Short mmCIF file of C-alpha atoms in Angstrom, two decimals:
data_model
loop_
_atom_site.label_atom_id
_atom_site.label_comp_id
_atom_site.label_asym_id
_atom_site.label_seq_id
_atom_site.Cartn_x
_atom_site.Cartn_y
_atom_site.Cartn_z
CA MET A 364 26.18 -32.33 27.20
CA PHE A 365 22.62 -31.34 26.49
CA ILE A 366 21.74 -34.48 24.52
CA ASP A 367 22.99 -37.96 25.30
CA LYS A 368 24.59 -40.24 22.71
CA GLU A 369 21.51 -42.42 22.33
CA THR A 370 19.27 -39.46 21.57
CA TYR A 371 21.89 -38.11 19.23
CA LEU A 372 22.05 -41.36 17.25
CA LYS A 373 18.30 -41.93 17.23
CA SER A 374 17.67 -38.50 15.83
CA GLY A 375 19.73 -39.38 12.78
CA LEU A 376 22.43 -36.89 13.58
CA ALA A 377 25.17 -39.50 13.50
CA LYS A 378 25.30 -38.60 9.80
CA SER A 379 25.69 -34.91 10.56
CA ALA A 380 28.91 -33.33 9.32
CA PHE A 381 29.23 -31.44 12.61
CA LYS A 382 30.10 -32.25 16.19
CA GLU A 383 27.84 -31.20 19.03
CA THR A 384 29.91 -28.07 19.57
CA ILE A 385 27.93 -26.58 16.68
CA TYR A 386 25.15 -25.90 19.22
CA ARG A 387 27.35 -23.50 21.23
CA GLN A 388 26.19 -24.99 24.57
CA LEU A 389 22.50 -24.58 23.73
CA PRO A 390 20.13 -27.57 23.63
CA LEU A 391 19.16 -29.01 20.27
CA ASP A 392 15.55 -28.11 21.05
CA TYR A 393 16.50 -24.45 20.74
CA TYR A 394 17.17 -24.95 17.02
CA VAL A 395 14.44 -27.47 16.20
CA PRO A 396 11.77 -24.90 15.10
CA SER A 397 14.20 -23.46 12.53
CA LEU A 398 15.21 -26.93 11.37
CA ASP A 399 11.55 -27.88 10.94
CA GLU A 400 10.85 -24.70 8.98
CA THR A 401 13.80 -25.42 6.70
CA SER A 402 12.54 -28.96 6.04
CA LYS A 403 8.95 -27.85 5.47
CA LEU A 404 9.91 -25.14 3.03
CA CYS A 405 12.09 -27.56 1.05
CA ARG A 406 9.28 -30.10 0.82
CA ARG A 407 6.47 -27.64 0.13
CA LEU A 408 8.15 -25.28 -2.29
CA HIS A 409 10.72 -27.38 -4.10
CA LYS A 410 9.54 -30.98 -3.64
CA VAL A 411 12.93 -31.75 -2.12
CA MET A 412 12.93 -34.14 0.82
CA PRO A 413 16.00 -33.47 2.95
CA LYS A 414 16.91 -35.83 5.74
CA PHE A 415 16.88 -34.34 9.23
CA TYR A 416 20.67 -34.27 9.43
CA GLN A 417 20.82 -32.39 6.11
CA SER A 418 18.37 -29.68 7.22
CA HIS A 419 20.24 -29.57 10.52
CA ASP A 420 23.63 -29.01 8.90
CA ALA A 421 22.43 -26.60 6.21
CA PHE A 422 20.72 -24.29 8.70
CA LEU A 423 23.44 -24.33 11.35
CA MET A 424 26.31 -23.75 8.93
CA PHE A 425 24.68 -20.47 7.94
CA TYR A 426 23.37 -19.55 11.39
CA GLN A 427 26.48 -20.06 13.49
CA PRO A 428 29.63 -17.88 13.24
CA TYR A 429 32.19 -19.07 10.72
CA ASP A 430 34.81 -20.06 13.28
CA VAL A 431 32.28 -22.21 15.18
CA VAL A 432 31.16 -23.89 11.95
CA PHE A 433 34.69 -24.64 10.83
CA GLN A 434 35.87 -25.88 14.23
CA SER A 435 32.77 -28.07 14.66
CA LEU A 436 33.32 -29.98 11.42
CA LYS A 437 34.05 -33.65 12.06
CA LYS A 438 37.46 -34.84 10.86
CA ALA A 439 35.73 -37.85 9.35
CA ASN A 440 32.30 -39.44 9.34
CA ARG A 441 31.96 -43.09 8.39
CA ALA A 442 28.15 -42.85 8.63
CA ALA A 443 27.95 -40.29 5.78
CA PRO A 444 31.39 -39.64 4.33
CA VAL A 445 30.27 -38.02 1.07
CA TRP A 446 27.92 -35.60 2.83
CA ARG A 447 30.64 -34.61 5.25
CA ASP A 448 33.11 -34.01 2.42
CA VAL A 449 30.58 -31.94 0.44
CA VAL A 450 29.83 -29.79 3.50
CA GLU A 451 33.54 -29.28 4.05
CA SER A 452 33.96 -28.27 0.44
CA ALA A 453 31.13 -25.74 0.73
CA ILE A 454 32.26 -24.10 3.96
CA SER A 455 35.83 -23.86 2.66
CA LYS A 456 34.80 -21.58 -0.16
CA ASP A 457 35.46 -17.86 0.07
CA GLU A 458 31.83 -17.32 -1.05
CA PHE A 459 30.63 -19.15 2.07
CA TYR A 460 32.80 -17.02 4.35
CA LYS A 461 31.28 -13.84 2.88
CA LEU A 462 27.75 -15.24 2.99
CA ASN A 463 28.08 -16.49 6.56
CA ASP A 464 29.14 -13.01 7.61
CA ILE A 465 25.65 -11.86 6.50
CA THR A 466 23.53 -14.78 7.68
CA GLN A 467 25.07 -15.62 11.07
CA GLY A 468 22.70 -14.92 13.94
CA SER A 469 19.71 -14.32 11.64
CA THR A 470 17.17 -17.13 11.69
CA GLU A 471 15.37 -15.63 8.70
CA LEU A 472 18.42 -15.28 6.46
CA SER A 473 19.79 -18.65 7.55
CA VAL A 474 16.54 -20.41 6.64
CA ILE A 475 16.54 -18.76 3.20
CA ALA A 476 20.17 -19.73 2.60
CA ALA A 477 19.61 -23.29 3.84
CA VAL A 478 16.51 -23.85 1.71
CA LYS A 479 18.18 -22.54 -1.44
CA PHE A 480 21.33 -24.55 -0.71
CA LEU A 481 19.43 -27.81 -0.17
CA LYS A 482 17.12 -27.22 -3.12
CA ASN A 483 20.01 -26.85 -5.56
CA LEU A 484 22.14 -29.56 -3.97
CA LEU A 485 19.54 -32.30 -3.47
CA ALA A 486 17.61 -31.82 -6.72
CA LYS A 487 19.95 -34.22 -8.54
CA THR A 488 22.07 -35.72 -5.80
CA ASP A 489 20.75 -38.61 -3.69
CA PHE A 490 23.29 -38.88 -0.90
CA GLU A 491 21.72 -42.01 0.55
CA THR A 492 22.11 -43.86 -2.77
CA LEU A 493 25.59 -42.47 -3.22
CA TYR A 494 26.59 -43.63 0.27
CA LYS A 495 25.46 -47.17 -0.54
CA ALA A 496 27.52 -47.08 -3.72
CA VAL A 497 30.56 -46.01 -1.71
CA GLN A 498 30.02 -48.93 0.67
CA GLN A 499 29.67 -51.38 -2.22
CA ALA A 500 32.84 -50.07 -3.82
CA GLN A 501 34.73 -50.46 -0.55
CA GLN A 502 33.34 -53.94 0.02
CA GLY A 503 34.19 -54.93 -3.54
CA GLN A 504 37.77 -53.89 -3.10
CA GLN A 505 37.99 -55.75 0.20
CA GLY A 506 36.26 -58.84 -1.13
CA GLY A 507 38.34 -59.11 -4.29
CA GLN A 508 35.46 -58.83 -6.77
CA GLN A 509 36.17 -58.89 -10.42
CA ALA A 510 38.54 -56.04 -11.27
CA GLN A 511 36.40 -54.63 -14.07
CA ARG A 512 33.22 -54.39 -11.98
CA SER A 513 35.09 -52.92 -9.05
CA GLN A 514 36.73 -50.34 -11.30
CA GLN A 515 33.39 -49.36 -12.85
CA LEU A 516 31.80 -48.90 -9.45
CA SER A 517 34.73 -46.83 -8.22
CA GLN A 518 34.59 -44.64 -11.33
CA TYR A 519 30.85 -44.10 -10.79
CA VAL A 520 31.41 -43.14 -7.18
CA GLU A 521 34.25 -40.79 -8.06
CA SER A 522 32.17 -39.13 -10.78
CA ALA A 523 29.11 -38.84 -8.56
CA VAL A 524 31.12 -37.33 -5.71
CA GLN A 525 32.68 -34.78 -8.08
CA GLU A 526 29.21 -33.88 -9.33
CA ALA A 527 27.99 -33.48 -5.75
CA HIS A 528 30.85 -31.08 -5.04
CA ARG A 529 30.06 -29.11 -8.20
CA ARG A 530 26.40 -28.88 -7.27
CA ALA A 531 27.33 -27.79 -3.76
CA GLU A 532 29.27 -24.89 -5.26
CA GLU A 533 26.27 -23.93 -7.42
CA ALA A 534 23.98 -24.30 -4.41
CA LEU A 535 26.17 -21.92 -2.44
CA ARG A 536 25.92 -19.31 -5.21
CA GLY A 537 22.14 -19.74 -5.32
CA ALA A 538 21.91 -19.27 -1.56
CA ALA A 539 24.05 -16.13 -1.75
CA GLN A 540 21.86 -14.63 -4.48
CA ALA A 541 18.68 -15.34 -2.53
CA VAL A 542 20.04 -13.86 0.70
CA GLN A 543 21.26 -10.77 -1.10
CA GLU A 544 17.92 -10.21 -2.87
CA PHE A 545 15.91 -10.71 0.31
CA SER A 546 18.19 -8.52 2.41
CA GLU A 547 18.14 -5.67 -0.11
CA ALA A 548 14.38 -5.93 -0.56
CA LYS A 549 13.70 -5.95 3.14
CA GLU A 550 15.98 -2.98 3.68
CA ALA A 551 14.20 -1.10 0.89
CA ILE A 552 10.76 -1.82 2.31
CA GLU A 553 11.71 -0.98 5.88
CA GLY A 554 13.20 2.28 4.64
CA ALA A 555 10.03 3.03 2.69
CA VAL A 556 7.82 2.25 5.68
CA THR A 557 9.85 4.55 7.90
CA ALA A 558 9.67 7.34 5.31
CA LEU A 559 5.94 6.95 4.73
CA VAL A 560 4.76 6.19 8.26
CA GLY A 561 7.57 7.22 10.58
CA ALA A 562 9.82 5.35 12.97
CA GLY A 563 8.45 2.67 15.26
CA GLY A 564 7.22 -0.90 15.08
CA HIS A 565 5.07 -1.86 12.15
CA GLY A 566 3.85 -5.37 12.83
CA PHE A 567 1.80 -5.45 9.65
CA THR A 568 5.02 -5.78 7.61
CA LYS A 569 6.04 -9.09 9.20
CA ASP A 570 3.94 -11.44 7.06
CA ALA A 571 4.53 -9.49 3.86
CA LEU A 572 8.28 -9.42 4.47
CA SER A 573 8.72 -12.92 5.88
CA ALA A 574 11.21 -15.46 4.56
CA TRP A 575 8.27 -17.80 4.01
CA HIS A 576 6.55 -15.26 1.74
CA TYR A 577 9.77 -14.66 -0.20
CA LEU A 578 10.42 -18.37 -0.72
CA GLU A 579 6.82 -19.40 -1.34
CA LYS A 580 5.74 -16.51 -3.58
CA PRO A 581 8.87 -14.74 -4.80
CA ASP A 582 7.11 -12.88 -7.62
CA ASP A 583 4.42 -11.57 -5.27
CA PHE A 584 7.11 -10.60 -2.76
CA ARG A 585 8.92 -8.61 -5.46
CA LYS A 586 5.63 -6.98 -6.44
CA ARG A 587 5.07 -5.74 -2.87
CA VAL A 588 8.59 -4.37 -2.76
CA ARG A 589 7.96 -2.47 -5.99
CA LEU A 590 4.58 -1.10 -4.89
CA LEU A 591 6.03 0.32 -1.70
CA SER A 592 9.30 1.53 -3.20
CA VAL A 593 7.49 3.42 -5.96
CA ALA A 594 5.07 4.91 -3.41
CA ARG A 595 8.07 6.20 -1.49
CA GLN A 596 9.48 7.79 -4.65
CA PHE A 597 6.24 9.61 -5.42
CA PHE A 598 5.76 10.57 -1.78
CA ALA A 599 9.10 12.38 -1.92
CA LYS A 600 8.24 13.83 -5.33
CA PHE A 601 4.89 15.23 -4.21
CA LEU A 602 6.36 16.60 -0.99
CA THR A 603 8.57 18.72 -3.21
CA ALA A 604 5.94 19.42 -5.87
CA VAL A 605 3.28 20.71 -3.46
CA PRO A 606 4.20 24.38 -2.88
CA THR A 607 4.88 25.29 0.73
CA SER A 608 2.77 28.41 0.09
CA LEU A 609 -0.33 26.21 0.01
CA GLN A 610 0.07 25.77 3.76
CA HIS A 611 -0.77 29.47 4.11
CA GLN A 612 -2.86 30.07 1.00
CA GLN A 613 -6.49 31.10 1.64
CA VAL A 614 -9.52 30.20 -0.43
CA VAL A 615 -12.77 32.15 -0.35
CA SER A 616 -15.34 30.33 1.73
CA VAL A 617 -18.48 30.86 3.77
CA TYR A 618 -16.37 29.61 6.69
CA GLY A 619 -13.02 30.72 8.07
CA GLY A 620 -11.83 34.13 9.14
CA ILE A 621 -13.04 37.46 7.72
CA ASN A 622 -11.00 38.41 4.69
CA GLY A 623 -12.76 41.39 3.12
CA VAL A 624 -16.18 42.22 1.71
CA THR A 625 -18.05 40.61 -1.18
CA ARG A 626 -21.54 40.15 -2.58
CA MET A 627 -23.80 37.52 -1.02
CA THR A 628 -23.95 34.18 -2.84
CA ALA A 629 -25.81 31.92 -0.36
CA GLU A 630 -28.44 32.23 2.35
CA LYS A 631 -26.01 30.81 4.91
CA GLN A 632 -24.15 34.14 4.61
CA LEU A 633 -27.03 36.12 6.17
CA SER A 634 -25.19 36.17 9.48
CA ASP A 635 -22.33 38.00 7.71
CA VAL A 636 -24.44 40.80 6.17
CA LEU A 637 -22.81 44.21 6.69
CA PRO A 638 -24.42 46.42 9.39
CA SER A 639 -24.96 49.13 6.78
CA GLU A 640 -27.18 46.75 4.81
CA LEU A 641 -29.13 45.68 7.89
CA ALA A 642 -29.84 49.34 8.61
CA LEU A 643 -32.42 49.24 5.82
CA ALA A 644 -34.75 47.42 8.22
CA GLN A 645 -34.83 50.61 10.34
CA LEU A 646 -36.28 52.69 7.48
CA GLY A 647 -39.87 51.53 7.77
CA ASP A 648 -41.86 49.35 5.39
CA ALA A 649 -40.06 50.65 2.32
CA GLY A 650 -36.69 49.87 3.84
CA ARG A 651 -37.73 46.37 4.93
CA ALA A 652 -39.18 45.70 1.44
CA LEU A 653 -35.92 46.79 -0.19
CA LEU A 654 -33.96 44.57 2.19
CA ALA A 655 -36.17 41.60 1.27
CA VAL A 656 -35.62 42.22 -2.44
CA LYS A 657 -31.85 42.43 -2.00
CA VAL A 658 -31.89 39.16 -0.03
CA ALA A 659 -33.96 37.42 -2.71
CA GLN A 660 -31.70 38.70 -5.49
CA ARG A 661 -28.44 38.07 -3.57
CA GLN A 662 -27.53 41.75 -3.80
CA LEU A 663 -26.53 42.26 -0.18
CA MET A 664 -22.91 42.97 0.71
CA VAL A 665 -21.45 40.52 3.23
CA TYR A 666 -18.18 39.92 4.98
CA GLN A 667 -15.99 37.66 2.87
CA ARG A 668 -14.45 34.76 4.73
CA ALA A 669 -11.53 32.59 3.77
CA ALA A 670 -10.03 29.33 5.01
CA SER A 671 -6.72 27.55 4.52
CA ILE A 672 -6.60 24.86 1.84
CA ARG A 673 -7.19 21.47 3.40
CA PRO A 674 -7.56 18.47 1.10
CA VAL A 675 -9.45 15.27 1.72
CA VAL A 676 -8.06 12.47 -0.45
CA PHE A 677 -9.99 9.35 -1.47
CA VAL A 678 -7.80 6.59 -2.95
CA ASP A 679 -9.30 3.64 -4.81
CA LYS A 680 -7.75 0.45 -3.37
CA SER A 681 -9.51 -2.06 -5.64
CA GLY A 682 -7.30 -4.79 -7.06
CA SER A 683 -6.96 -3.22 -10.49
CA MET A 684 -5.16 -0.22 -8.95
CA ALA A 685 -2.12 -2.47 -8.40
CA GLU A 686 -1.77 -2.69 -12.19
CA GLU A 687 0.67 -0.41 -13.94
CA MET A 688 0.12 2.74 -15.95
CA LYS A 689 3.01 3.13 -18.36
CA GLY A 690 5.34 1.19 -16.09
CA VAL A 691 4.22 2.66 -12.77
CA PRO A 692 1.74 1.02 -10.33
CA LYS A 693 -1.35 3.23 -10.17
CA ILE A 694 -1.94 2.75 -6.46
CA SER A 695 1.67 3.65 -5.67
CA ILE A 696 1.30 7.08 -7.30
CA ALA A 697 -2.05 7.65 -5.57
CA ALA A 698 -0.69 6.56 -2.19
CA GLY A 699 2.37 8.77 -2.62
CA LEU A 700 0.12 11.78 -3.27
CA ALA A 701 -2.21 11.02 -0.36
CA LEU A 702 0.59 10.56 2.15
CA ALA A 703 2.45 13.66 0.95
CA LEU A 704 -0.71 15.78 1.33
CA HIS A 705 -1.33 14.25 4.76
CA LYS A 706 2.16 15.22 5.90
CA LYS A 707 2.36 18.65 4.27
CA LEU A 708 -1.22 19.94 4.45
CA GLY A 709 -2.80 17.75 7.12
CA ALA A 710 -5.04 16.04 4.58
CA ASP A 711 -7.47 13.36 5.72
CA VAL A 712 -7.01 10.12 3.76
CA TYR A 713 -9.68 7.60 2.85
CA LEU A 714 -9.34 4.23 1.12
CA PHE A 715 -12.26 2.77 -0.79
CA ASP A 716 -13.33 -0.16 -2.88
CA THR A 717 -16.87 -1.27 -2.08
CA GLU A 718 -16.58 0.55 1.26
CA CYS A 719 -14.94 3.81 2.28
CA ASP A 720 -12.84 4.17 5.43
CA LYS A 721 -10.78 7.00 6.89
CA VAL A 722 -7.27 5.68 7.54
CA ASP A 723 -3.90 6.66 8.95
CA PRO A 724 -0.63 6.39 6.97
CA ALA A 725 0.14 2.94 8.41
CA LYS A 726 -3.07 1.57 6.91
CA VAL A 727 -2.15 2.97 3.50
CA VAL A 728 1.19 1.14 3.65
CA GLU A 729 -0.51 -2.04 4.85
CA THR A 730 -2.84 -1.84 1.85
CA LEU A 731 0.15 -1.67 -0.50
CA LEU A 732 1.54 -4.80 1.15
CA LYS A 733 -1.73 -6.74 0.94
CA ILE A 734 -3.63 -5.49 -2.13
CA SER A 735 -4.95 -8.39 -4.21
CA ALA A 736 -6.30 -8.71 -7.74
CA ASP A 737 -9.90 -9.25 -6.68
CA GLY A 738 -12.49 -6.73 -5.51
CA GLY A 739 -14.56 -4.13 -7.31
CA THR A 740 -15.31 -0.44 -6.89
CA ASN A 741 -18.39 1.36 -5.56
CA VAL A 742 -18.25 5.15 -5.62
CA ASP A 743 -21.45 5.63 -3.56
CA PRO A 744 -19.68 5.51 -0.15
CA VAL A 745 -17.23 8.18 -1.35
CA LEU A 746 -19.98 10.58 -2.46
CA GLU A 747 -21.94 9.90 0.73
CA GLU A 748 -18.89 10.69 2.87
CA ILE A 749 -18.30 13.97 1.03
CA VAL A 750 -21.92 14.94 1.65
CA ARG A 751 -21.61 13.91 5.30
CA LEU A 752 -18.53 16.07 5.75
CA GLY A 753 -20.43 18.88 4.06
CA LYS A 754 -17.71 21.54 4.24
CA GLU A 755 -17.27 23.86 1.31
CA GLU A 756 -13.83 24.99 2.48
CA LEU A 757 -12.43 21.49 1.94
CA THR A 758 -10.97 20.29 -1.35
CA TYR A 759 -12.05 16.74 -2.11
CA ILE A 760 -9.66 14.76 -4.34
CA VAL A 761 -10.71 11.36 -5.67
CA VAL A 762 -8.22 9.03 -7.42
CA SER A 763 -9.78 6.01 -9.13
CA ASP A 764 -9.73 3.69 -12.10
CA GLY A 765 -13.20 2.51 -11.17
CA ILE A 766 -15.74 1.22 -13.62
CA THR A 767 -18.92 2.09 -11.76
CA GLU A 768 -22.03 4.24 -11.83
CA ALA A 769 -23.27 6.10 -8.80
CA SER A 770 -26.76 5.17 -7.66
CA PRO A 771 -29.34 7.83 -8.66
CA GLU A 772 -30.34 8.77 -5.12
CA VAL A 773 -26.73 9.14 -3.93
CA LEU A 774 -25.81 11.20 -6.98
CA ARG A 775 -28.87 13.42 -6.44
CA ASP A 776 -27.92 14.14 -2.82
CA PHE A 777 -24.33 14.82 -3.86
CA GLU A 778 -25.43 17.27 -6.54
CA ARG A 779 -27.82 19.08 -4.19
CA SER A 780 -25.07 19.49 -1.60
CA GLY A 781 -23.22 21.84 -3.93
CA LEU A 782 -19.96 20.01 -3.17
CA ALA A 783 -19.43 18.76 -6.72
CA LYS A 784 -17.70 22.03 -7.48
CA ARG A 785 -15.22 21.30 -4.65
CA THR A 786 -14.58 17.69 -5.74
CA LYS A 787 -11.64 17.00 -8.07
CA LEU A 788 -11.34 13.65 -9.84
CA ILE A 789 -8.09 12.18 -11.13
CA LEU A 790 -9.19 9.34 -13.36
CA VAL A 791 -6.77 6.64 -14.54
CA PRO A 792 -7.29 3.83 -17.08
CA PRO A 793 -9.33 1.74 -17.63
CA SER A 794 -12.16 3.91 -16.31
CA SER A 795 -14.45 5.92 -18.56
CA LEU A 796 -15.68 9.50 -18.72
CA SER A 797 -19.20 8.26 -19.45
CA TYR A 798 -20.25 7.38 -15.88
CA ASN A 799 -22.94 9.58 -14.33
CA TRP A 800 -20.89 10.90 -11.41
CA VAL A 801 -17.94 11.64 -13.71
CA ARG A 802 -20.18 13.63 -16.06
CA LEU A 803 -21.47 15.66 -13.11
CA LEU A 804 -17.93 16.60 -12.07
CA GLU A 805 -17.08 17.44 -15.68
CA ARG A 806 -19.67 20.26 -15.59
CA TYR A 807 -17.33 22.05 -13.19
CA ASP A 808 -14.19 21.15 -15.19
CA ASN A 809 -13.11 19.01 -12.24
CA VAL A 810 -12.08 15.82 -14.08
CA ARG A 811 -8.60 14.99 -15.30
CA TYR A 812 -8.09 11.71 -17.17
CA VAL A 813 -4.40 10.87 -16.97
CA TYR A 814 -2.35 8.28 -18.82
CA SER A 815 1.07 8.65 -17.18
CA ALA A 816 2.78 9.58 -13.95
CA ALA A 817 3.76 12.96 -15.43
CA GLU A 818 0.13 13.74 -16.29
CA PHE A 819 -0.92 12.59 -12.82
CA GLU A 820 1.45 15.10 -11.22
CA VAL A 821 0.03 17.94 -13.35
CA ALA A 822 -3.52 16.88 -12.44
CA ALA A 823 -2.66 16.81 -8.73
CA ARG A 824 -1.22 20.34 -8.87
CA ARG A 825 -4.33 21.59 -10.63
CA ALA A 826 -6.63 19.92 -8.13
CA LEU A 827 -4.94 21.83 -5.33
CA THR A 828 -4.72 25.23 -7.00
CA SER A 829 -7.86 25.61 -9.09
#
């Protein structure tokens, strides 16, 4: 034995419905953290105050294999007869057998099942009071009390016990529903994480997917599941929607490999002037003067260069992006696009609110799991990063619902960089077309205000191909 009889009694487990074989030769201490978590969650979330033996029994009956649970049930328990009978009733149900097949061996699922079971069972059933009534009824019968009073007490006890059994059955159904919802949600999120990030450990999902989070904030838990599941859907959709030909498509640029001959458009192309044009400098003063005029008027012929399309995607992660646009979370669509472009075209991905950071796919998923309703938007860091990158062969795609002006000095530097013509903005409600940086991009027909997921997809295609 791992615990002696005195310790067993002092701990209050004399009222347990189970014998010590329920521990399967492990010490009680092995299970105590899970028992404590079960008790704490009941008290904190449902204002239910289970006794230690009740938390003990509820957790272990879901955690241990069915045959161990059934064989460990006491044949009788004078210390808590009603509790023992209710536990027996619960574990004898076919629903329990099916549920135990799912929960056994899983601390997380067993805690969820135990908390839901105790919450529904103890909300209107006080087993301590009921036990006292049973004792009084037994004493009354033994002591020969007045027949009417004894009969009334017995009827009360019988009715209360029947109600406890009924509530135990309801509690079992509630536990089964909770376990099923949590299991399906966790499977969906883990599948989404693997699809979006790849196989491997993702520790950042533990808090967001914990039993505690599910029980404490079920609506928020469901919201996270939806954000990630929808992102996975749009990730798959954009992987298909982005033509494979874009991986090989070339865009004219002052960088990249030589791809023909064209007329000069910028001074940075002087190094690509054709030798036949440079020969003018060998024709004396007249030739050099003509060369100077052709440079000034951008009339020189130069080698045309081209580079493969490579997007840089900036996704607004402010709290309002978690809101829905015609039934679809805005940030989920944006994240799906960014991750699809990262996988298919090697796109760099940035997340921004009041700051702008380059991130890997795991960080995008973590943002979906942690995004909160607070936080504003500042577009300055985005424009500054585009200017810092300074590459005309890149396609810059910004997705935002931000309500913000760019500061005059940042907007001036952005405009002077000439990169506004390479920056595509997909704007979603509730933003406005009136902001200064949006108006600048509109000059190049680079703004698409979308109101639905379908319009977003069209805008994304255009951003990549125009």
